[in-house]
Structures are given as C-alpha cells and as structure tokens.
Tab-separated table of C-alpha atoms and ligand atoms in Angstrom:
chain	number	residue	atom	x	y	z
A	26	MET	CA	25.491	9.599	8.462
A	27	THR	CA	22.454	6.377	11.351
A	28	GLN	CA	19.868	6.479	9.905
A	29	LYS	CA	16.848	4.746	11.972
A	30	ILE	CA	14.170	2.341	10.625
A	31	LEU	CA	11.015	1.096	13.186
A	32	LEU	CA	9.639	-2.842	12.468
A	33	LEU	CA	6.438	-3.628	12.688
A	34	PRO	CA	5.447	-6.946	11.787
A	35	GLY	CA	2.629	-7.046	13.227
A	36	ASP	CA	0.283	-10.253	12.924
A	37	GLY	CA	-0.331	-13.042	10.915
A	38	ILE	CA	2.403	-14.059	8.016
A	39	GLY	CA	4.039	-10.162	9.394
A	40	PRO	CA	6.518	-11.409	11.206
A	41	GLU	CA	7.844	-13.968	8.791
A	42	ILE	CA	7.857	-11.887	5.820
A	43	VAL	CA	8.994	-9.089	7.658
A	44	ALA	CA	12.628	-11.555	8.834
A	45	GLN	CA	13.041	-11.563	5.354
A	46	ALA	CA	13.188	-7.684	4.724
A	47	GLU	CA	15.357	-7.932	7.822
A	48	LYS	CA	17.744	-9.925	6.286
A	49	VAL	CA	17.856	-8.139	3.437
A	50	LEU	CA	18.973	-4.971	4.989
A	51	ARG	CA	20.836	-7.387	6.963
A	52	ALA	CA	22.830	-7.471	4.492
A	53	LEU	CA	22.887	-4.102	3.112
A	54	VAL	CA	24.526	-3.269	6.077
A	55	ALA	CA	27.462	-5.418	6.129
A	56	GLY	CA	28.229	-4.756	2.756
A	57	GLY	CA	28.504	-1.299	3.839
A	58	ASP	CA	25.662	0.446	1.606
A	59	LEU	CA	23.963	1.490	4.066
A	60	ALA	CA	24.734	2.905	8.003
A	61	LEU	CA	21.603	1.931	9.140
A	62	GLN	CA	19.810	0.364	12.785
A	63	TRP	CA	16.639	-0.934	13.664
A	64	SER	CA	14.519	-1.506	16.084
A	65	SER	CA	10.813	-3.991	15.962
A	66	ALA	CA	7.649	-3.466	17.586
A	67	PRO	CA	4.121	-4.447	18.479
A	68	ILE	CA	0.817	-3.297	16.192
A	69	GLY	CA	-2.396	-4.882	15.618
A	70	GLY	CA	-3.427	-8.451	17.887
A	71	ALA	CA	0.186	-8.152	18.730
A	72	ALA	CA	0.403	-4.831	20.492
A	73	LEU	CA	-3.524	-5.556	21.465
A	74	ASP	CA	-2.203	-9.355	22.998
A	75	ALA	CA	0.849	-8.020	24.349
A	76	CYS	CA	-0.652	-4.529	25.927
A	77	GLY	CA	-4.864	-3.929	24.878
A	78	SER	CA	-4.683	-1.503	22.930
A	79	PRO	CA	-3.470	-2.403	18.999
A	80	LEU	CA	-1.157	0.995	18.691
A	81	PRO	CA	0.600	1.548	22.103
A	82	ASP	CA	2.370	4.907	23.384
A	83	GLU	CA	5.166	3.148	22.893
A	84	THR	CA	5.640	2.214	19.588
A	85	LEU	CA	4.077	5.667	18.525
A	86	ARG	CA	6.733	7.563	19.480
A	87	LEU	CA	9.094	4.666	17.625
A	88	ALA	CA	7.680	5.242	14.471
A	89	ARG	CA	7.527	9.426	15.432
A	90	ALA	CA	11.414	8.802	16.176
A	91	ALA	CA	12.581	6.726	13.165
A	92	ASP	CA	13.657	7.481	9.476
A	93	ALA	CA	10.859	5.240	8.729
A	94	VAL	CA	8.902	2.618	9.070
A	95	LEU	CA	8.387	-1.065	7.502
A	96	LEU	CA	4.760	-1.928	8.504
A	97	GLY	CA	4.118	-6.725	8.142
A	98	ALA	CA	0.629	-7.136	8.098
A	99	VAL	CA	-2.175	-7.079	10.483
A	100	GLY	CA	-5.594	-8.654	11.901
A	101	GLY	CA	-7.384	-11.921	12.409
A	102	PRO	CA	-9.883	-14.204	13.515
A	103	LYS	CA	-8.304	-14.099	17.182
A	104	TRP	CA	-9.264	-10.547	17.240
A	105	ASP	CA	-13.183	-9.918	15.103
A	106	GLY	CA	-14.726	-10.657	18.113
A	107	ALA	CA	-12.356	-7.508	19.875
A	108	ASP	CA	-14.600	-4.041	20.739
A	109	ARG	CA	-14.883	-1.840	17.242
A	110	VAL	CA	-12.245	1.005	18.766
A	111	LEU	CA	-10.138	-2.347	19.392
A	112	ARG	CA	-10.137	-3.846	16.486
A	113	PRO	CA	-6.177	-4.788	14.995
A	114	GLU	CA	-7.304	-2.249	12.273
A	115	LYS	CA	-7.233	0.655	13.957
A	116	GLY	CA	-4.516	0.269	15.419
A	117	LEU	CA	-2.941	0.779	11.549
A	118	LEU	CA	-5.055	3.115	10.836
A	119	ARG	CA	-4.666	5.539	13.644
A	120	LEU	CA	-1.181	5.132	12.858
A	121	ARG	CA	-1.280	6.065	9.647
A	122	ALA	CA	-3.271	9.636	10.507
A	123	GLU	CA	-0.735	10.541	13.680
A	124	LEU	CA	1.849	10.458	11.156
A	125	GLY	CA	0.131	12.483	8.655
A	126	LEU	CA	0.495	9.750	5.947
A	127	PHE	CA	-2.304	11.084	2.609
A	128	ALA	CA	-0.044	9.846	0.316
A	129	ASN	CA	-0.206	6.180	-0.909
A	130	LEU	CA	1.798	5.311	-3.163
A	131	ARG	CA	0.643	1.726	-4.970
A	132	PRO	CA	2.563	0.331	-8.003
A	133	ALA	CA	1.139	-2.608	-10.208
A	134	LEU	CA	3.844	-3.970	-12.195
A	135	LEU	CA	4.229	-7.082	-13.291
A	136	TYR	CA	7.768	-8.684	-13.669
A	137	PRO	CA	7.595	-10.322	-17.448
A	138	GLN	CA	8.424	-13.691	-15.694
A	139	LEU	CA	4.835	-13.318	-13.680
A	140	ALA	CA	2.962	-13.185	-16.454
A	141	HIS	CA	1.406	-16.648	-16.838
A	142	ALA	CA	0.634	-16.221	-13.020
A	143	SER	CA	-2.151	-13.871	-13.846
A	144	THR	CA	-5.594	-14.954	-14.097
A	145	LEU	CA	-5.580	-12.774	-16.790
A	146	LEU	CA	-4.721	-13.358	-20.189
A	147	PRO	CA	-0.667	-12.746	-20.308
A	148	GLU	CA	-1.281	-9.703	-23.526
A	149	VAL	CA	-3.796	-7.959	-21.444
A	150	ILE	CA	-0.493	-7.822	-18.906
A	151	ALA	CA	2.659	-7.915	-21.021
A	152	GLY	CA	3.916	-5.001	-19.510
A	153	LEU	CA	1.394	-3.542	-16.718
A	154	ASP	CA	3.059	-0.523	-15.152
A	155	LEU	CA	0.485	1.045	-13.285
A	156	LEU	CA	0.550	3.391	-10.075
A	157	PHE	CA	-2.536	3.820	-7.515
A	158	VAL	CA	-2.399	7.045	-5.796
A	159	ARG	CA	-4.957	6.162	-2.964
A	160	GLU	CA	-6.322	8.936	-0.375
A	161	LEU	CA	-4.636	7.355	3.387
A	162	THR	CA	-5.810	9.883	6.084
A	163	GLY	CA	-9.671	10.771	4.935
A	164	GLY	CA	-12.764	10.027	3.130
A	165	ILE	CA	-15.373	7.093	4.647
A	166	TYR	CA	-12.975	5.471	6.446
A	167	PHE	CA	-12.299	8.544	8.555
A	168	GLY	CA	-15.228	10.598	8.426
A	169	GLU	CA	-17.688	11.080	11.324
A	170	PRO	CA	-19.789	10.568	12.272
A	171	ARG	CA	-19.983	6.697	12.525
A	172	GLY	CA	-21.087	4.389	14.422
A	173	ILE	CA	-23.960	1.529	14.846
A	174	ARG	CA	-27.001	3.108	16.625
A	175	ARG	CA	-30.397	2.941	17.867
A	176	ARG	CA	-33.425	4.235	15.950
A	177	ASP	CA	-36.198	4.894	17.329
A	178	ASP	CA	-38.353	2.207	15.700
A	179	GLY	CA	-35.943	-0.513	17.135
A	180	GLU	CA	-34.126	-1.518	14.842
A	181	ARG	CA	-30.201	-1.383	14.450
A	182	GLU	CA	-28.316	0.375	11.843
A	183	GLY	CA	-24.162	0.770	10.764
A	184	TYR	CA	-23.344	4.363	9.869
A	185	ASN	CA	-20.383	6.055	7.714
A	186	THR	CA	-19.602	9.332	6.140
A	187	LEU	CA	-17.516	10.010	3.124
A	188	VAL	CA	-16.002	13.176	3.695
A	189	TYR	CA	-13.786	14.861	1.519
A	190	ARG	CA	-12.538	18.777	2.401
A	191	GLU	CA	-10.845	20.549	-0.397
A	192	SER	CA	-7.163	20.473	1.040
A	193	GLU	CA	-7.225	17.472	1.288
A	194	ILE	CA	-8.024	16.788	-2.818
A	195	ARG	CA	-5.332	19.153	-3.897
A	196	ARG	CA	-2.784	18.186	-2.031
A	197	ILE	CA	-3.442	14.067	-3.325
A	198	ALA	CA	-3.754	15.626	-6.699
A	199	ARG	CA	-0.537	17.398	-6.555
A	200	VAL	CA	1.175	13.962	-5.348
A	201	ALA	CA	-0.803	12.178	-8.689
A	202	PHE	CA	0.272	14.494	-10.897
A	203	GLU	CA	4.067	15.694	-10.311
A	204	ALA	CA	4.231	11.152	-9.917
A	205	ALA	CA	3.035	11.484	-13.131
A	206	ARG	CA	5.657	13.795	-14.821
A	207	ARG	CA	8.360	10.881	-13.632
A	208	ARG	CA	6.082	8.728	-16.130
A	209	GLN	CA	4.045	8.297	-19.013
A	210	ARG	CA	2.357	12.068	-17.766
A	211	ARG	CA	-1.347	10.417	-17.474
A	212	VAL	CA	-4.164	10.020	-14.305
A	213	CYS	CA	-7.098	9.420	-13.753
A	214	SER	CA	-8.892	10.685	-11.795
A	215	VAL	CA	-11.632	7.054	-10.641
A	216	ASP	CA	-14.230	8.988	-8.417
A	217	LYS	CA	-18.839	8.097	-7.762
A	218	ALA	CA	-19.871	11.854	-9.061
A	219	ASN	CA	-22.585	10.240	-10.402
A	220	VAL	CA	-24.364	9.916	-6.840
A	221	LEU	CA	-21.323	11.167	-4.333
A	222	GLU	CA	-21.192	14.873	-3.899
A	223	ALA	CA	-18.239	14.040	-1.742
A	224	THR	CA	-16.802	12.530	-5.213
A	225	VAL	CA	-18.942	15.963	-7.399
A	226	LEU	CA	-16.561	17.743	-5.204
A	227	TRP	CA	-13.605	15.486	-5.425
A	228	ARG	CA	-13.600	15.689	-9.448
A	229	GLU	CA	-14.382	19.398	-9.161
A	230	VAL	CA	-10.965	19.745	-7.197
A	231	VAL	CA	-8.460	17.101	-9.051
A	232	GLY	CA	-10.034	19.374	-12.508
A	233	GLU	CA	-8.526	22.241	-10.893
A	234	ILE	CA	-5.283	21.340	-9.526
A	235	GLY	CA	-4.727	19.515	-12.830
A	236	GLY	CA	-4.825	22.984	-14.477
A	237	ASP	CA	-1.378	23.210	-13.056
A	238	TYR	CA	-0.700	20.655	-14.869
A	239	PRO	CA	-0.958	20.834	-18.903
A	240	ASP	CA	2.041	18.458	-19.650
A	241	VAL	CA	-0.098	15.702	-17.477
A	242	ALA	CA	-3.163	14.383	-19.452
A	243	LEU	CA	-6.297	13.929	-17.171
A	244	THR	CA	-8.629	12.056	-17.411
A	245	HIS	CA	-12.133	11.148	-14.820
A	246	MET	CA	-13.707	7.506	-14.450
A	247	TYR	CA	-16.808	6.708	-12.232
A	248	VAL	CA	-15.815	3.395	-9.652
A	249	ASP	CA	-17.586	1.154	-11.130
A	250	ASN	CA	-16.071	1.298	-14.902
A	251	ALA	CA	-12.410	1.482	-13.632
A	252	ALA	CA	-12.727	-2.207	-11.956
A	253	MET	CA	-13.894	-3.206	-14.811
A	254	GLN	CA	-11.660	-0.830	-16.975
A	255	LEU	CA	-9.114	-2.741	-14.954
A	256	VAL	CA	-9.590	-6.686	-15.110
A	257	ARG	CA	-10.538	-6.091	-19.931
A	258	ALA	CA	-7.692	-3.680	-20.689
A	259	PRO	CA	-5.042	-2.483	-17.252
A	260	LYS	CA	-2.330	-1.152	-19.824
A	261	GLN	CA	-4.979	1.890	-20.807
A	262	PHE	CA	-3.842	3.169	-17.164
A	263	ASP	CA	-1.099	5.294	-16.326
A	264	VAL	CA	-1.402	7.010	-11.929
A	265	ILE	CA	-4.554	6.360	-10.948
A	266	VAL	CA	-5.535	8.776	-8.078
A	267	THR	CA	-8.588	7.645	-5.492
A	268	THR	CA	-10.228	7.507	-2.666
A	269	ASN	CA	-9.299	6.123	0.290
A	270	MET	CA	-11.857	3.511	-0.048
A	271	PHE	CA	-11.620	2.920	-3.513
A	272	GLY	CA	-7.481	2.887	-3.731
A	273	ASP	CA	-8.742	-0.458	-1.642
A	274	ILE	CA	-10.645	-2.226	-3.580
A	275	LEU	CA	-8.808	-1.086	-6.828
A	276	SER	CA	-5.067	-1.724	-5.502
A	277	ASP	CA	-5.729	-5.401	-4.264
A	278	LEU	CA	-8.307	-5.891	-7.936
A	279	ALA	CA	-5.350	-4.918	-10.259
A	280	ALA	CA	-2.994	-7.178	-7.989
A	281	MET	CA	-4.438	-9.563	-9.517
A	282	ALA	CA	-3.100	-8.358	-12.813
A	283	THR	CA	0.408	-8.475	-11.691
A	284	GLY	CA	0.165	-12.671	-10.690
A	285	SER	CA	-0.313	-12.442	-6.787
A	286	ILE	CA	-0.765	-10.470	-4.297
A	287	GLY	CA	1.769	-11.768	-2.446
A	288	MET	CA	3.963	-8.855	-5.335
A	289	LEU	CA	3.005	-5.575	-4.519
A	290	PRO	CA	4.510	-2.612	-2.097
A	291	SER	CA	3.750	0.575	-0.816
A	292	ALA	CA	4.780	3.395	0.378
A	293	ALA	CA	2.449	6.253	2.393
A	294	LEU	CA	4.237	9.849	2.295
A	295	ASN	CA	3.819	12.865	4.395
A	296	GLY	CA	4.041	16.147	3.623
A	297	SER	CA	7.678	16.352	4.306
A	298	GLY	CA	8.244	12.302	2.870
A	299	PHE	CA	8.530	10.623	5.926
A	300	GLY	CA	7.182	7.309	5.247
A	301	MET	CA	6.107	4.071	5.737
A	302	TYR	CA	6.308	1.271	3.853
A	303	GLU	CA	4.090	-2.103	3.546
A	304	PRO	CA	2.364	-4.937	1.164
A	305	ILE	CA	-0.162	-3.938	-0.180
A	306	HIS	CA	-1.567	-7.463	1.376
A	307	GLY	CA	-2.815	-8.642	4.575
A	308	SER	CA	-1.912	-10.963	7.364
A	309	ALA	CA	-2.699	-14.033	5.618
A	310	PRO	CA	-3.609	-15.464	9.270
A	311	ASP	CA	-4.777	-19.472	6.476
A	312	ILE	CA	-1.368	-19.800	6.112
A	313	ALA	CA	0.424	-17.966	8.909
A	314	GLY	CA	3.741	-19.428	10.363
A	315	GLN	CA	3.729	-22.000	7.671
A	316	ASP	CA	6.825	-20.505	5.497
A	317	VAL	CA	5.041	-20.598	2.273
A	318	ALA	CA	3.831	-17.262	3.011
A	319	ASN	CA	5.896	-14.291	-0.781
A	320	PRO	CA	8.111	-12.358	1.453
A	321	LEU	CA	8.666	-10.255	-2.060
A	322	ALA	CA	6.043	-7.680	-1.682
A	323	THR	CA	7.709	-6.530	1.332
A	324	ILE	CA	10.916	-6.784	-0.117
A	325	LEU	CA	9.863	-4.429	-2.311
A	326	SER	CA	8.487	-2.407	0.245
A	327	VAL	CA	12.256	-2.277	1.810
A	328	ALA	CA	13.220	-0.990	-1.911
A	329	MET	CA	10.353	1.988	-1.725
A	330	LEU	CA	11.161	2.730	1.176
A	331	ALA	CA	15.160	3.397	0.362
A	332	ARG	CA	14.207	5.625	-2.012
A	333	TYR	CA	11.555	7.333	-0.431
A	334	SER	CA	12.942	7.328	2.678
A	335	LEU	CA	16.594	6.913	2.476
A	336	ALA	CA	17.115	8.861	-0.912
A	337	ARG	CA	18.598	5.647	-2.241
A	338	ASP	CA	16.896	4.320	-5.437
A	339	ASP	CA	20.235	2.845	-6.317
A	340	LEU	CA	19.741	0.279	-3.514
A	341	ALA	CA	15.489	0.085	-4.703
A	342	ARG	CA	17.012	-0.845	-8.378
A	343	ARG	CA	19.618	-3.350	-6.751
A	344	ILE	CA	16.111	-5.210	-4.671
A	345	GLU	CA	14.298	-4.849	-7.555
A	346	ALA	CA	16.956	-6.156	-9.552
A	347	ALA	CA	17.614	-8.945	-7.208
A	348	ILE	CA	14.404	-9.810	-6.858
A	349	GLY	CA	13.896	-10.422	-11.491
A	350	ALA	CA	17.584	-12.129	-10.723
A	351	VAL	CA	15.882	-13.928	-8.732
A	352	LEU	CA	12.166	-14.847	-10.661
A	353	ASN	CA	14.699	-15.800	-13.739
A	354	ALA	CA	16.167	-18.492	-11.970
A	355	GLY	CA	13.612	-19.913	-11.761
A	356	TYR	CA	12.602	-19.008	-8.180
A	357	ARG	CA	9.098	-18.628	-6.728
A	358	THR	CA	6.928	-18.895	-3.373
A	359	GLY	CA	3.400	-20.978	-4.303
A	360	ASP	CA	1.210	-17.990	-5.120
A	361	ILE	CA	3.820	-17.522	-8.293
A	362	ALA	CA	3.825	-21.278	-9.173
A	363	SER	CA	3.868	-22.738	-12.579
A	364	PRO	CA	4.435	-25.254	-14.139
A	365	GLY	CA	8.810	-25.787	-14.346
A	366	THR	CA	9.246	-23.810	-11.441
A	367	THR	CA	10.856	-24.243	-8.263
A	368	VAL	CA	8.890	-23.444	-5.044
A	369	LEU	CA	10.707	-21.891	-2.312
A	370	GLY	CA	9.716	-21.656	0.921
A	371	THR	CA	9.173	-17.802	2.393
A	372	GLY	CA	12.839	-17.574	4.377
A	373	ALA	CA	14.472	-19.414	1.089
A	374	MET	CA	12.605	-16.731	-0.655
A	375	GLY	CA	14.726	-13.795	1.892
A	376	ASP	CA	17.607	-16.190	1.149
A	377	ALA	CA	17.695	-16.258	-2.657
A	378	VAL	CA	17.483	-11.819	-2.425
A	379	VAL	CA	20.244	-11.943	-0.319
A	380	ALA	CA	22.537	-14.395	-2.207
A	381	ALA	CA	21.499	-12.771	-5.773
A	382	LEU	CA	21.828	-8.887	-3.554
A	383	ALA	CA	25.721	-10.416	-3.289
A	384	ASP	CA	25.818	-11.737	-7.028
A	385	GLY	CA	24.622	-8.469	-8.364
B	416	LIG	C1	-4.769	-1.920	3.169
B	416	LIG	C2	-5.226	-2.669	4.080
B	416	LIG	C3	-6.007	-1.641	5.306
B	416	LIG	C4	-6.175	-0.593	4.447
B	416	LIG	C5	-6.793	-2.343	6.501
B	416	LIG	C6	-5.741	-3.729	7.028
B	416	LIG	C7	-7.252	-1.324	7.138
B	416	LIG	O1	-6.685	-3.147	3.525
B	416	LIG	O2	-3.796	-1.703	3.518
B	416	LIG	O3	-5.598	-1.907	1.316
B	416	LIG	O4	-8.748	-0.793	4.321
B	416	LIG	O5	-6.061	0.603	4.596
B	417	LIG	MG1	-6.239	-3.620	1.358
C-alpha cells in the first residue's frame, strides 16, 4: 500500500533542509524499500504571503489526509510585525492542536563523533541519551484567556493562562512511562510546583499514573533545578516529562549538550499514533538560502517518521546508521565542524547521507 507524506517546508532554512529529507525519501523509494508518495503545502510565513493565512484550509485538509507530515520550520523577522493571530507560528500551533498532536518526543542523543562540537566537557556528555516527552497542545501556549489589554489606569498589560486538565496530564504521563519501559525505566517529571498551581496538579497526577508503572522509577524536579542539572550532569536523566513551555525551553538547552540544535529531530503524536515530524530548531533566517544549514535533524526526523508512522524501525535504523557513517567519514556542516573535519553545505550533506544509505 502506498503511503502519503505531506511535506511542509515553511520558512527560512525550512525549504532547503526539507529538500534533503526528500532526497532520502526518494532514495528509499528508488531502492524498493518503501511505497510512498508525497506532496508539499505552504505553512507559516510562506503561507501568509501566498494565501493570507499561516495555516490555509487546504494545508490542513492535506495534513489530515496524509499518513504522516514532515515539517521544516516556521517564522522569521519578515513577519514579526504581523498581527498576533496571523503570526507564522500560529499556523504550526493550530496544526498541532487540530491534529491533536499532544505528545512531543524529543530525543537528545549524542553522536560520539560530535563530543567535541558541544560547549560542554566531553566527559559530561559522553553517552548522553535522553528523551523529552513534552506536552504539546495545552498549557500556557493555548490557555484562555490571553491577550494584551488596557487596564483602568490606562497602562497596557499582557496576560496568558497556564491551565492543565487532569486528562491532559494523564495521557502525556502515560506516554512518558510507556517510553521509559522501552528505555532505562526512569521518568523525571519537571514542574514548578513550588509556585504554580497548575503544576501542583501536574505533579499529583503524574504521581497517580506512576502507580500503574511500579517498574518505572519516578522522580520530580523543579524546572529551574532541571535547567541547572541538564548542564551539570545531563546523563542523570532517562525520560523527562514536562509541560509545553518548559519542554520548549529545556529541549533547546539539552540540544547544546549534543553538539548542535541542528542534530535534534522530534515526533508529535496524537492518541491514534498519527504523527508530524520536525527538527526542533527554528527557521534560522540569518542563514537561510546560503546552503550552510545542517539538514541532519530533518533527516533524523524522517527516521522517526519511518519508526512511528510507517512501523519501519529497520529503515529508521538504516537512516540513523547512514548519518553515523557520514559523521565517521569526517563530514560536518558548519555548526558541528571541528578541526580535521570536512565542512559540507546543506545539499552536499544530503547527498552524503543518500550515498551512505546506498552503501549501508
Ligand atoms: C518548537 C518551536 C515552536 C514552539 C515555535 C516555532 C512555535 O520553538 O517547536 O520548539 O514553541 O513550540
Ligand atoms: Mg522551541
């Protein structure tokens, strides 16, 4: 059966990195490994420019009809002045919400070849392999009321609402515990329960769900301490489950332990296993169109797509192994370069992965 993938290149470096992912898909199909067809649609700023909406109806329709979605990145200074409801990011956030993609898996894995690309000491990060399970469709990102209003005294104030329902906490906690069972069986739940009621409930409900997983060790940590611990001793973590906003921040932080944010893929899954896959980095407008962006996070997102949406763990491993081979051969993009390595552009890095796939 031919499966349908929707590509959403988006803004900034999005189109050039998604083009490398497409090379990988093409190679897998040409090699007879997969029956796939794919098409592209606009999202974010590109969609604002083309259709006046950061998530055109047609893009949403195509996403619903697809077996999986692969996204590049959205946003950029060009749209900074855009109306709040028409920001490029709103397109991505609405797509996550419309598709019910509440479970965001963000692995932070250090390729040993990149130990020297990190700003952290090699011994601190050697062997790092942790998984963020970030809640993606709730919390302060979506809570109402929200806005910017004029107070009675004439001053303006901005406000947002951090709100979590028990059911939202339960389902993301289950994802984390299930993931931990396939790993080292340790979950650390990150909250700010010393200050925020929404996360007092978070801590309580994660603890209740933990009762169903006596084989998984559960700990709780405040987010400020977690930020410090991720830099001090990141290997203490196996699975970190946390709220939408804390997960956004901490996953960028942990990315630096892996050498570059250009290496980290993610999967956003709904309750029935449908997924959207994206690198966790943004649109990097400062380097867009220069053929210098690292496409590996996007290619690793294709591996996650194969694993979770196509049930092809074998292909996921092959893609990951091809990236390992490319790094072993000394090829790097600028963000992960170190003395003695060969720096490639975005397109050449995509070609190198395709060549390694053919050899593997
Ligand atoms: C991410 C991004 C998004 C987020 C932005 C682009 C809306 O930073 O996926 O981490 O905050 O979730
Ligand atoms: Mg982010």
